[in-house]
Amino acid sequence: MAGRLLDISSATVVAGKALETAGRVTRALQEGHPIDAASEVVRAVLPGVGDTAAWVKTGEMVRAMRETAGLTIAEVGAAIDLKDPSLIEAIEQGRLALSFEVILRLAAVFGRNDPVGFVMRLTRTSNPELWKSLEALGVGKLVLQTVREHQFVNVYRSHDEARSLSDEEFAEILSFTKAAFEMAMALRARHRAAAGGAAPSAGT
């Protein structure tokens, strides 16, 4: 009984911290400070203890992003102002964990349009066990949903012409976007129903 109470107490503490993190992320995004929001995500889920398997997977992600960007290790090191660029090589080879500071610096290079989403991908890979615990409690999704909502906002922000739309034009485009999203969700429901062997419901 005592052990169960301790488990519940620990879960409550974790849930409370996750709620606080989600609140800080939301406020930072609302105030237009995505890097600050990314910082809060890193603080919440950055691994405190070394997990070499996670290091390897994270290193592979960093290398893939660097190669996609067409940058050398030295160029990435210079871009994020590292005195010793060989740290990037060590990270890519899974010999070193990503630090809080380096993740944020990399976000400025590889995740300029969506730094919070970038940080989320790295931190979820860096510490999968903690993320699973948060999801099991149902609170890990709070931060994730905040990030996804911000990604929707980024679609609008990425089009300069959108800022000059009239109210009527914006309403028309918003209506079209909503309809397209609802159609996509309906299509997903059909696919899930078909995969489960059940017939899709009427209207979907």
C-alpha atoms as one frame of an Amber mdcrd trajectory, in Angstrom:
protein
   0.000   0.000   0.000   2.776   2.394   0.964   4.579   1.613  -2.272   1.463
   2.384  -4.307   1.044   5.697  -2.508   4.635   6.570  -3.327   4.031   5.699
  -7.004   0.930   7.906  -7.072   2.820  10.718  -5.359   5.660  10.498  -7.889
   3.215  10.476 -10.787   1.499  13.559  -9.372   4.799  15.421  -9.145   5.704
  14.510 -12.746   2.247  15.520 -13.968   2.473  18.841 -12.140   5.863  19.628
 -13.674   4.597  18.703 -17.141   1.594  21.002 -16.704   3.883  23.837 -15.632
   6.110  23.215 -18.652   3.138  23.204 -21.031   1.966  26.506 -19.532   5.374
  28.141 -19.965   5.657  26.842 -23.555   2.205  28.196 -24.393   2.966  31.629
 -22.928   6.295  31.868 -24.746   4.657  30.996 -28.079   1.801  33.433 -27.514
   4.303  36.190 -26.753   6.233  35.421 -29.942   9.309  33.833 -28.337   9.689
  30.381 -29.960  13.291  29.939 -28.807  12.206  30.474 -25.193   9.467  27.891
 -25.730  12.026  25.479 -27.161  14.207  26.121 -24.135  11.373  25.077 -21.811
  10.891  21.842 -23.761  14.586  21.020 -23.470  14.569  21.678 -19.732  11.610
  19.323 -19.341  12.789  16.296 -21.297  16.552  16.551 -21.792  18.106  13.354
 -20.422  19.915  13.789 -17.140  21.657  10.419 -17.307  23.588   9.069 -20.245
  21.769   6.690 -22.568  24.212   5.659 -25.267  21.522   4.066 -27.444  19.631
   7.359 -27.465  22.885   9.207 -28.163  23.452   7.110 -31.287  19.929   7.696
 -32.585  20.158  11.428 -31.877  23.548  11.587 -33.569  22.094   9.977 -36.681
  19.376  12.632 -36.756  21.896  15.446 -36.440  24.079  13.995 -39.196  21.077
  13.543 -41.513  19.995  17.155 -40.977  23.516  18.432 -41.548  23.914  16.453
 -44.761  20.474  17.519 -46.004  21.506  21.132 -45.413  24.713  20.499 -47.364
  26.958  21.581 -44.495  30.245  20.167 -43.267  30.941  19.487 -39.608  33.239
  22.513 -39.547  30.539  24.728 -41.067  27.977  23.638 -38.487  30.510  24.231
 -35.728  31.146  27.735 -37.031  27.422  28.423 -37.467  26.668  27.621 -33.834
  29.900  29.235 -32.588  31.520  26.123 -31.147  35.160  26.544 -30.186  35.727
  22.842 -30.841  33.761  21.667 -33.933  34.889  18.088 -33.216  32.074  18.032
 -30.643  29.639  17.822 -33.574  31.485  14.782 -34.892  31.335  13.148 -31.435
  27.595  13.833 -31.227  26.978  12.393 -34.690  28.912   9.257 -33.781  26.866
   8.775 -30.620  29.828   9.326 -28.313  28.430  12.427 -26.657  25.009  13.542
 -25.460  23.516  16.775 -26.717  23.663  19.497 -24.095  20.929  22.025 -23.398
  22.945  24.799 -25.025  23.918  22.847 -28.156  20.337  21.770 -28.859  19.218
  25.399 -28.817  22.118  26.474 -31.020  21.338  23.720 -33.532  17.697  24.824
 -33.548  18.821  28.246 -34.745  20.542  26.589 -37.741  18.306  23.630 -38.638
  14.980  24.713 -37.164  14.642  28.406 -37.918  11.056  28.111 -39.144   9.961
  25.859 -36.298  12.526  25.775 -33.460  10.096  24.261 -30.958   9.208  21.373
 -33.266  12.896  20.832 -33.963  13.707  20.704 -30.264  10.808  18.337 -29.626
  12.083  15.862 -32.214  15.572  15.863 -30.718  14.500  15.636 -27.098  11.939
  12.879 -27.727  14.719  10.904 -29.413  17.275  11.765 -26.723  15.124  10.618
 -23.827  12.439   8.186 -25.089  11.885   6.538 -21.697  10.964   9.789 -19.965
   8.723  10.735 -22.889   6.926   7.373 -22.651   6.320   8.019 -18.956   4.845
  11.428 -19.674   2.598   9.991 -22.391   1.477   7.191 -20.080   0.356   9.837
 -17.605  -1.449  11.677 -20.375   0.480  14.904 -19.820   3.228  14.530 -22.400
   0.666  15.411 -25.062   0.157  18.874 -23.603   3.516  20.149 -24.820   3.197
  18.196 -28.064  -0.192  19.745 -28.842   1.192  23.213 -28.172   3.956  22.533
 -30.684   1.501  21.237 -33.277  -0.686  24.326 -32.897   2.381  26.484 -33.411
   3.184  24.559 -36.595  -0.245  25.534 -37.929   0.574  29.165 -37.156   3.867
  28.785 -39.025   1.968  27.825 -42.204   0.288  31.238 -42.099   3.447  33.116
 -41.131   5.462  31.549 -43.955   3.390  33.421 -46.559   4.099  37.142 -46.574
   1.130  37.829 -48.875  -1.224  36.477 -46.203  -0.623  39.613 -44.138  -2.199
  41.774 -46.827  -5.421  39.763 -47.122  -8.692  41.592 -46.637 -11.132  40.275
 -44.026 -13.240  38.718 -46.768 -10.245  37.054 -48.435  -8.971  35.730 -45.126
 -12.402  34.328 -44.232 -12.597  32.577 -47.607  -9.138  31.026 -47.269  -9.805
  30.054 -43.664 -13.026  28.337 -44.712 -11.196  26.434 -47.462  -8.402  25.444
 -45.045 -10.910  24.186 -42.479 -12.757  22.151 -45.120  -9.491  20.645 -46.374
  -8.468  19.701 -42.830 -11.845  18.105 -42.122 -11.618  16.115 -45.378  -8.133
  14.905 -44.406  -9.392  13.811 -40.981 -12.355  12.017 -42.586  -9.992  10.220
 -44.975  -7.851   9.150 -42.008 -10.955   7.791 -40.276 -11.829   5.757 -43.386
  -8.346   4.285 -43.602  -8.359   3.370 -39.919 -11.790   1.763 -40.263 -10.657
  -0.218 -43.302  -7.478  -1.336 -41.539  -9.559  -2.491 -38.600 -11.920  -4.425
 -40.847 -14.892  -2.215 -40.022 -17.014  -0.368 -42.556 -16.688   3.468 -42.399
 -19.627   5.240 -40.852 -22.043   7.264 -42.996 -20.842  10.733 -43.866 -17.176
   9.791 -43.681
